[in-house]
Amino acid sequence: MEFAGSASTAKESYNGPLTWSLFDDGAHVELRGSVGSGVDAFHSWYLRLSTDSTIRGNSVKIHSHASTIKGDITGTALVHLNSSAEGWPTAVSVPSASPTALSSLLLDTDCLLKCAGCEVNIDVNGSVSMIGEVSASTVSVVGGEDIDVSADSILTFTGSLVTIWSIRSTLTVAGTLSCSGPSCVASLFSYDSMKLWGSVRCTTTSCRIQAETKQSLRLEGTSIIEATGYLGIIET
């Protein structure tokens, strides 16, 4: 079955190959061909992956408006999750169209996004909720709306760059973010408020943590910001 496809522009109605994809009951999906090589994306408007199911491939690129990921996703070169074009099932000029600002990604409790020695890239114009684990070399998480890293979430990175940005709204980090790469830079940004309840650590020489918000920054409870090299910038 051909799973690749995309809307030609962000302002046209959705014309991907799948409307709803449910992988359940121990399903194991291996992305091959143009989808598995990173040339095209696995494209489904709604996507749900159960706890006992997996998606694997070389370059795993998933293009979806609303995703609930409970199982594991593993790539050997790249894991890229992003939000679909707006305007399904009608053109964006029609009031009933669903804009990308309403898109969502949930990485649930038992989820593991893994890309050993490679990149996990999450680019969702709506909200991102992270409860599970992410393990990769470098990571970029960019959300248009709220980004919530829950208390149960563990984000482990071995490369030199970690980016978690909320472009228009709030960032909450209640979980654990740890970077062990050489000269690691952990960059946190929110247009609205930022709340740090968990721990943000980089553990190598000359590592740097940068936290920037256009509104307020709150450190609450047992929050920890730790940089072995130095703490670079906290800016509000």
PDB file of C-alpha atoms in Angstrom:
ATOM      1  CA  MET A   1       0.000   0.000   0.000  1.00  0.00           C
ATOM      2  CA  GLU A   2       1.313   3.439  -0.890  1.00  0.00           C
ATOM      3  CA  PHE A   3       1.479   5.561   2.246  1.00  0.00           C
ATOM      4  CA  ALA A   4       3.420   8.501   0.845  1.00  0.00           C
ATOM      5  CA  GLY A   5       1.839  11.757  -0.177  1.00  0.00           C
ATOM      6  CA  SER A   6       1.237  15.308   0.867  1.00  0.00           C
ATOM      7  CA  ALA A   7      -0.842  18.394   0.333  1.00  0.00           C
ATOM      8  CA  SER A   8       0.778  20.604  -2.281  1.00  0.00           C
ATOM      9  CA  THR A   9       0.609  23.720  -0.079  1.00  0.00           C
ATOM     10  CA  ALA A  10      -0.362  24.513   3.491  1.00  0.00           C
ATOM     11  CA  LYS A  11      -3.453  26.348   2.254  1.00  0.00           C
ATOM     12  CA  GLU A  12      -5.002  23.525   0.245  1.00  0.00           C
ATOM     13  CA  SER A  13      -7.311  20.806   1.464  1.00  0.00           C
ATOM     14  CA  TYR A  14      -5.782  17.593   2.740  1.00  0.00           C
ATOM     15  CA  ASN A  15      -5.085  15.126  -0.056  1.00  0.00           C
ATOM     16  CA  GLY A  16      -2.867  12.581   1.635  1.00  0.00           C
ATOM     17  CA  PRO A  17      -3.426   8.861   1.046  1.00  0.00           C
ATOM     18  CA  LEU A  18      -4.824   7.978   4.495  1.00  0.00           C
ATOM     19  CA  THR A  19      -7.441   9.624   6.681  1.00  0.00           C
ATOM     20  CA  TRP A  20      -7.201   7.414   9.787  1.00  0.00           C
ATOM     21  CA  SER A  21      -4.463   4.928  10.704  1.00  0.00           C
ATOM     22  CA  LEU A  22      -4.695   2.662  13.758  1.00  0.00           C
ATOM     23  CA  PHE A  23      -1.855   0.261  14.527  1.00  0.00           C
ATOM     24  CA  ASP A  24      -2.967  -2.005  17.358  1.00  0.00           C
ATOM     25  CA  ASP A  25      -2.699  -5.488  18.869  1.00  0.00           C
ATOM     26  CA  GLY A  26       1.041  -5.950  18.394  1.00  0.00           C
ATOM     27  CA  ALA A  27       1.308  -4.458  14.913  1.00  0.00           C
ATOM     28  CA  HIS A  28       4.868  -3.982  13.638  1.00  0.00           C
ATOM     29  CA  VAL A  29       5.281  -1.516  10.786  1.00  0.00           C
ATOM     30  CA  GLU A  30       8.479  -1.432   8.742  1.00  0.00           C
ATOM     31  CA  LEU A  31       8.770   1.658   6.533  1.00  0.00           C
ATOM     32  CA  ARG A  32      10.448   0.827   3.216  1.00  0.00           C
ATOM     33  CA  GLY A  33      10.844   2.280  -0.248  1.00  0.00           C
ATOM     34  CA  SER A  34      10.450   6.027  -0.630  1.00  0.00           C
ATOM     35  CA  VAL A  35       8.764   6.270   2.792  1.00  0.00           C
ATOM     36  CA  GLY A  36      11.513   4.373   4.605  1.00  0.00           C
ATOM     37  CA  SER A  37      14.354   6.161   2.838  1.00  0.00           C
ATOM     38  CA  GLY A  38      13.203   9.655   3.850  1.00  0.00           C
ATOM     39  CA  VAL A  39      12.258  10.722   0.333  1.00  0.00           C
ATOM     40  CA  ASP A  40       8.555  10.760   1.297  1.00  0.00           C
ATOM     41  CA  ALA A  41       6.639  10.783   4.567  1.00  0.00           C
ATOM     42  CA  PHE A  42       4.137   8.299   5.937  1.00  0.00           C
ATOM     43  CA  HIS A  43       1.084  10.538   5.641  1.00  0.00           C
ATOM     44  CA  SER A  44      -2.119  10.044   7.658  1.00  0.00           C
ATOM     45  CA  TRP A  45      -4.452  12.741   8.955  1.00  0.00           C
ATOM     46  CA  TYR A  46      -5.118  10.825  12.209  1.00  0.00           C
ATOM     47  CA  LEU A  47      -2.578   8.350  13.587  1.00  0.00           C
ATOM     48  CA  ARG A  48      -2.714   6.109  16.631  1.00  0.00           C
ATOM     49  CA  LEU A  49      -0.003   3.639  17.657  1.00  0.00           C
ATOM     50  CA  SER A  50      -0.849   1.273  20.525  1.00  0.00           C
ATOM     51  CA  THR A  51       1.458   0.401  23.407  1.00  0.00           C
ATOM     52  CA  ASP A  52       2.400  -3.021  21.988  1.00  0.00           C
ATOM     53  CA  SER A  53       2.932  -1.798  18.420  1.00  0.00           C
ATOM     54  CA  THR A  54       6.002  -0.344  16.713  1.00  0.00           C
ATOM     55  CA  ILE A  55       7.073   1.679  13.691  1.00  0.00           C
ATOM     56  CA  ARG A  56      10.606   1.237  12.377  1.00  0.00           C
ATOM     57  CA  GLY A  57      12.652   2.364   9.423  1.00  0.00           C
ATOM     58  CA  ASN A  58      15.809   4.042   8.261  1.00  0.00           C
ATOM     59  CA  SER A  59      14.407   7.580   8.029  1.00  0.00           C
ATOM     60  CA  VAL A  60      11.031   7.586   9.757  1.00  0.00           C
ATOM     61  CA  LYS A  61       9.052  10.636   8.621  1.00  0.00           C
ATOM     62  CA  ILE A  62       5.433  10.853   9.794  1.00  0.00           C
ATOM     63  CA  HIS A  63       3.132  13.617   8.599  1.00  0.00           C
ATOM     64  CA  SER A  64      -0.102  13.856  10.641  1.00  0.00           C
ATOM     65  CA  HIS A  65      -2.631  16.359  11.975  1.00  0.00           C
ATOM     66  CA  ALA A  66      -3.437  14.437  15.178  1.00  0.00           C
ATOM     67  CA  SER A  67      -1.129  11.700  16.498  1.00  0.00           C
ATOM     68  CA  THR A  68      -1.303   9.594  19.646  1.00  0.00           C
ATOM     69  CA  ILE A  69       1.875   7.552  19.999  1.00  0.00           C
ATOM     70  CA  LYS A  70       1.849   4.925  22.744  1.00  0.00           C
ATOM     71  CA  GLY A  71       4.241   2.405  21.185  1.00  0.00           C
ATOM     72  CA  ASP A  72       7.845   2.749  20.043  1.00  0.00           C
ATOM     73  CA  ILE A  73       9.175   4.518  16.963  1.00  0.00           C
ATOM     74  CA  THR A  74      12.759   3.716  15.962  1.00  0.00           C
ATOM     75  CA  GLY A  75      14.822   5.207  13.163  1.00  0.00           C
ATOM     76  CA  THR A  76      18.433   4.518  12.215  1.00  0.00           C
ATOM     77  CA  ALA A  77      19.042   7.806  10.354  1.00  0.00           C
ATOM     78  CA  LEU A  78      16.178  10.138  11.332  1.00  0.00           C
ATOM     79  CA  VAL A  79      12.866  10.333  13.165  1.00  0.00           C
ATOM     80  CA  HIS A  80      10.755  13.267  11.971  1.00  0.00           C
ATOM     81  CA  LEU A  81       7.203  13.924  13.189  1.00  0.00           C
ATOM     82  CA  ASN A  82       5.342  16.945  11.843  1.00  0.00           C
ATOM     83  CA  SER A  83       1.831  18.306  11.411  1.00  0.00           C
ATOM     84  CA  SER A  84      -0.238  18.093   8.234  1.00  0.00           C
ATOM     85  CA  ALA A  85      -1.440  20.813   5.918  1.00  0.00           C
ATOM     86  CA  GLU A  86      -4.489  22.689   7.118  1.00  0.00           C
ATOM     87  CA  GLY A  87      -7.923  22.566   5.570  1.00  0.00           C
ATOM     88  CA  TRP A  88      -9.293  19.017   5.805  1.00  0.00           C
ATOM     89  CA  PRO A  89     -11.860  18.060   4.730  1.00  0.00           C
ATOM     90  CA  THR A  90     -12.536  21.372   3.000  1.00  0.00           C
ATOM     91  CA  ALA A  91     -10.417  24.235   1.726  1.00  0.00           C
ATOM     92  CA  VAL A  92      -8.983  26.599   4.318  1.00  0.00           C
ATOM     93  CA  SER A  93     -11.274  29.417   3.171  1.00  0.00           C
ATOM     94  CA  VAL A  94     -14.253  27.451   4.500  1.00  0.00           C
ATOM     95  CA  PRO A  95     -14.960  28.005   8.238  1.00  0.00           C
ATOM     96  CA  SER A  96     -15.063  24.270   9.008  1.00  0.00           C
ATOM     97  CA  ALA A  97     -11.462  23.761   7.928  1.00  0.00           C
ATOM     98  CA  SER A  98      -9.050  22.491  10.584  1.00  0.00           C
ATOM     99  CA  PRO A  99      -5.971  24.746  10.801  1.00  0.00           C
ATOM    100  CA  THR A 100      -2.542  23.421  11.690  1.00  0.00           C
ATOM    101  CA  ALA A 101      -2.676  25.475  14.907  1.00  0.00           C
ATOM    102  CA  LEU A 102      -5.171  22.847  16.125  1.00  0.00           C
ATOM    103  CA  SER A 103      -2.839  19.953  15.316  1.00  0.00           C
ATOM    104  CA  SER A 104      -1.569  17.816  18.185  1.00  0.00           C
ATOM    105  CA  LEU A 105       1.041  15.221  19.075  1.00  0.00           C
ATOM    106  CA  LEU A 106       0.868  13.050  22.190  1.00  0.00           C
ATOM    107  CA  LEU A 107       3.839  10.879  23.115  1.00  0.00           C
ATOM    108  CA  ASP A 108       2.144   8.759  25.750  1.00  0.00           C
ATOM    109  CA  THR A 109       3.469   6.962  28.837  1.00  0.00           C
ATOM    110  CA  ASP A 110       5.017   3.849  27.269  1.00  0.00           C
ATOM    111  CA  CYS A 111       6.234   5.564  24.107  1.00  0.00           C
ATOM    112  CA  LEU A 112       9.918   5.559  23.155  1.00  0.00           C
ATOM    113  CA  LEU A 113      11.213   7.653  20.269  1.00  0.00           C
ATOM    114  CA  LYS A 114      14.693   6.344  19.510  1.00  0.00           C
ATOM    115  CA  CYS A 115      17.317   7.346  16.975  1.00  0.00           C
ATOM    116  CA  ALA A 116      20.715   6.134  18.171  1.00  0.00           C
ATOM    117  CA  GLY A 117      23.418   8.477  16.922  1.00  0.00           C
ATOM    118  CA  CYS A 118      20.925  10.429  14.831  1.00  0.00           C
ATOM    119  CA  GLU A 119      18.246  13.112  15.057  1.00  0.00           C
ATOM    120  CA  VAL A 120      14.700  13.255  16.403  1.00  0.00           C
ATOM    121  CA  ASN A 121      12.876  16.206  14.866  1.00  0.00           C
ATOM    122  CA  ILE A 122       9.377  17.174  16.040  1.00  0.00           C
ATOM    123  CA  ASP A 123       7.734  20.089  14.240  1.00  0.00           C
ATOM    124  CA  VAL A 124       4.056  20.551  15.099  1.00  0.00           C
ATOM    125  CA  ASN A 125       2.220  23.824  14.552  1.00  0.00           C
ATOM    126  CA  GLY A 126      -0.214  22.948  17.342  1.00  0.00           C
ATOM    127  CA  SER A 127       0.397  21.391  20.782  1.00  0.00           C
ATOM    128  CA  VAL A 128       2.948  18.782  21.879  1.00  0.00           C
ATOM    129  CA  SER A 129       2.539  16.606  24.986  1.00  0.00           C
ATOM    130  CA  MET A 130       5.484  14.433  25.989  1.00  0.00           C
ATOM    131  CA  ILE A 131       4.954  11.772  28.647  1.00  0.00           C
ATOM    132  CA  GLY A 132       7.158   8.985  27.285  1.00  0.00           C
ATOM    133  CA  GLU A 133      10.871   8.810  26.489  1.00  0.00           C
ATOM    134  CA  VAL A 134      13.050  10.252  23.743  1.00  0.00           C
ATOM    135  CA  SER A 135      16.570   8.963  23.155  1.00  0.00           C
ATOM    136  CA  ALA A 136      18.704  10.408  20.347  1.00  0.00           C
ATOM    137  CA  SER A 137      21.872  12.255  19.464  1.00  0.00           C
ATOM    138  CA  THR A 138      20.331  15.633  18.674  1.00  0.00           C
ATOM    139  CA  VAL A 139      16.741  16.699  19.199  1.00  0.00           C
ATOM    140  CA  SER A 140      14.581  19.542  17.964  1.00  0.00           C
ATOM    141  CA  VAL A 141      11.066  19.977  19.341  1.00  0.00           C
ATOM    142  CA  VAL A 142       9.206  22.980  17.928  1.00  0.00           C
ATOM    143  CA  GLY A 143       5.534  23.551  18.687  1.00  0.00           C
ATOM    144  CA  GLY A 144       3.298  26.420  17.666  1.00  0.00           C
ATOM    145  CA  GLU A 145       1.189  26.138  20.807  1.00  0.00           C
ATOM    146  CA  ASP A 146       1.789  24.621  24.279  1.00  0.00           C
ATOM    147  CA  ILE A 147       4.624  22.168  24.811  1.00  0.00           C
ATOM    148  CA  ASP A 148       4.312  20.041  27.932  1.00  0.00           C
ATOM    149  CA  VAL A 149       7.111  17.727  29.068  1.00  0.00           C
ATOM    150  CA  SER A 150       5.403  15.804  31.873  1.00  0.00           C
ATOM    151  CA  ALA A 151       6.920  14.598  35.141  1.00  0.00           C
ATOM    152  CA  ASP A 152       7.192  11.022  33.793  1.00  0.00           C
ATOM    153  CA  SER A 153       9.016  12.032  30.628  1.00  0.00           C
ATOM    154  CA  ILE A 154      12.724  11.271  30.217  1.00  0.00           C
ATOM    155  CA  LEU A 155      14.605  12.965  27.385  1.00  0.00           C
ATOM    156  CA  THR A 156      18.176  11.702  26.914  1.00  0.00           C
ATOM    157  CA  PHE A 157      20.515  13.167  24.310  1.00  0.00           C
ATOM    158  CA  THR A 158      24.111  12.337  23.423  1.00  0.00           C
ATOM    159  CA  GLY A 159      24.811  14.993  20.776  1.00  0.00           C
ATOM    160  CA  SER A 160      25.624  18.677  20.868  1.00  0.00           C
ATOM    161  CA  LEU A 161      22.237  20.373  20.430  1.00  0.00           C
ATOM    162  CA  VAL A 162      18.831  20.138  22.092  1.00  0.00           C
ATOM    163  CA  THR A 163      16.096  22.586  21.107  1.00  0.00           C
ATOM    164  CA  ILE A 164      12.649  22.806  22.699  1.00  0.00           C
ATOM    165  CA  TRP A 165      10.712  25.859  21.508  1.00  0.00           C
ATOM    166  CA  SER A 166       7.095  26.975  21.853  1.00  0.00           C
ATOM    167  CA  ILE A 167       6.680  29.602  19.152  1.00  0.00           C
ATOM    168  CA  ARG A 168       3.388  31.180  20.272  1.00  0.00           C
ATOM    169  CA  SER A 169       2.570  29.805  23.720  1.00  0.00           C
ATOM    170  CA  THR A 170       3.917  28.165  26.901  1.00  0.00           C
ATOM    171  CA  LEU A 171       6.646  25.645  27.678  1.00  0.00           C
ATOM    172  CA  THR A 172       6.439  23.427  30.745  1.00  0.00           C
ATOM    173  CA  VAL A 173       9.255  21.050  31.676  1.00  0.00           C
ATOM    174  CA  ALA A 174       8.324  18.834  34.611  1.00  0.00           C
ATOM    175  CA  GLY A 175      10.316  15.809  33.471  1.00  0.00           C
ATOM    176  CA  THR A 176      14.013  15.068  33.029  1.00  0.00           C
ATOM    177  CA  LEU A 177      16.137  16.486  30.211  1.00  0.00           C
ATOM    178  CA  SER A 178      19.733  15.312  30.093  1.00  0.00           C
ATOM    179  CA  CYS A 179      22.405  16.081  27.496  1.00  0.00           C
ATOM    180  CA  SER A 180      25.780  14.330  27.609  1.00  0.00           C
ATOM    181  CA  GLY A 181      27.266  15.328  24.252  1.00  0.00           C
ATOM    182  CA  PRO A 182      30.517  17.316  23.927  1.00  0.00           C
ATOM    183  CA  SER A 183      29.909  21.077  24.253  1.00  0.00           C
ATOM    184  CA  CYS A 184      26.176  20.402  24.396  1.00  0.00           C
ATOM    185  CA  VAL A 185      23.787  23.341  24.040  1.00  0.00           C
ATOM    186  CA  ALA A 186      20.274  22.971  25.472  1.00  0.00           C
ATOM    187  CA  SER A 187      18.035  25.761  24.181  1.00  0.00           C
ATOM    188  CA  LEU A 188      14.593  26.349  25.730  1.00  0.00           C
ATOM    189  CA  PHE A 189      12.261  29.061  24.417  1.00  0.00           C
ATOM    190  CA  SER A 190       8.657  30.134  24.934  1.00  0.00           C
ATOM    191  CA  TYR A 191       6.788  33.113  23.591  1.00  0.00           C
ATOM    192  CA  ASP A 192       4.507  33.010  26.627  1.00  0.00           C
ATOM    193  CA  SER A 193       5.459  31.772  30.106  1.00  0.00           C
ATOM    194  CA  MET A 194       7.985  29.041  30.887  1.00  0.00           C
ATOM    195  CA  LYS A 195       7.655  26.725  33.888  1.00  0.00           C
ATOM    196  CA  LEU A 196      10.470  24.444  35.011  1.00  0.00           C
ATOM    197  CA  TRP A 197       9.430  21.847  37.601  1.00  0.00           C
ATOM    198  CA  GLY A 198      11.799  19.061  36.586  1.00  0.00           C
ATOM    199  CA  SER A 199      15.506  18.886  35.831  1.00  0.00           C
ATOM    200  CA  VAL A 200      17.543  20.217  32.922  1.00  0.00           C
ATOM    201  CA  ARG A 201      21.130  18.975  32.954  1.00  0.00           C
ATOM    202  CA  CYS A 202      24.159  18.974  30.680  1.00  0.00           C
ATOM    203  CA  THR A 203      27.023  16.938  32.016  1.00  0.00           C
ATOM    204  CA  THR A 204      30.062  17.605  29.835  1.00  0.00           C
ATOM    205  CA  THR A 205      32.731  20.273  29.760  1.00  0.00           C
ATOM    206  CA  SER A 206      31.716  23.582  28.172  1.00  0.00           C
ATOM    207  CA  CYS A 207      28.062  22.625  27.943  1.00  0.00           C
ATOM    208  CA  ARG A 208      25.481  25.399  28.058  1.00  0.00           C
ATOM    209  CA  ILE A 209      21.827  25.780  28.988  1.00  0.00           C
ATOM    210  CA  GLN A 210      19.906  28.670  27.477  1.00  0.00           C
ATOM    211  CA  ALA A 211      16.369  29.504  28.654  1.00  0.00           C
ATOM    212  CA  GLU A 212      14.537  32.395  27.011  1.00  0.00           C
ATOM    213  CA  THR A 213      10.943  33.535  27.392  1.00  0.00           C
ATOM    214  CA  LYS A 214       9.049  36.625  26.269  1.00  0.00           C
ATOM    215  CA  GLN A 215       6.921  36.571  29.447  1.00  0.00           C
ATOM    216  CA  SER A 216       7.712  34.929  32.805  1.00  0.00           C
ATOM    217  CA  LEU A 217      10.022  32.133  33.951  1.00  0.00           C
ATOM    218  CA  ARG A 218       9.093  30.105  37.031  1.00  0.00           C
ATOM    219  CA  LEU A 219      11.262  27.560  38.821  1.00  0.00           C
ATOM    220  CA  GLU A 220       9.049  25.501  41.104  1.00  0.00           C
ATOM    221  CA  GLY A 221       9.273  22.587  43.521  1.00  0.00           C
ATOM    222  CA  THR A 222      12.410  20.500  43.060  1.00  0.00           C
ATOM    223  CA  SER A 223      13.400  22.050  39.724  1.00  0.00           C
ATOM    224  CA  ILE A 224      17.089  21.795  38.800  1.00  0.00           C
ATOM    225  CA  ILE A 225      19.131  23.572  36.139  1.00  0.00           C
ATOM    226  CA  GLU A 226      22.649  22.163  36.096  1.00  0.00           C
ATOM    227  CA  ALA A 227      25.472  22.793  33.636  1.00  0.00           C
ATOM    228  CA  THR A 228      28.892  21.254  34.266  1.00  0.00           C
ATOM    229  CA  GLY A 229      30.515  23.825  31.993  1.00  0.00           C
ATOM    230  CA  TYR A 230      28.478  26.929  32.632  1.00  0.00           C
ATOM    231  CA  LEU A 231      24.917  28.215  32.648  1.00  0.00           C
ATOM    232  CA  GLY A 232      24.761  30.451  29.628  1.00  0.00           C
ATOM    233  CA  ILE A 233      21.653  32.621  29.518  1.00  0.00           C
ATOM    234  CA  ILE A 234      18.359  33.044  31.335  1.00  0.00           C
ATOM    235  CA  GLU A 235      16.437  35.830  29.646  1.00  0.00           C
ATOM    236  CA  THR A 236      12.896  37.155  30.103  1.00  0.00           C
TER     237      THR A 236
END
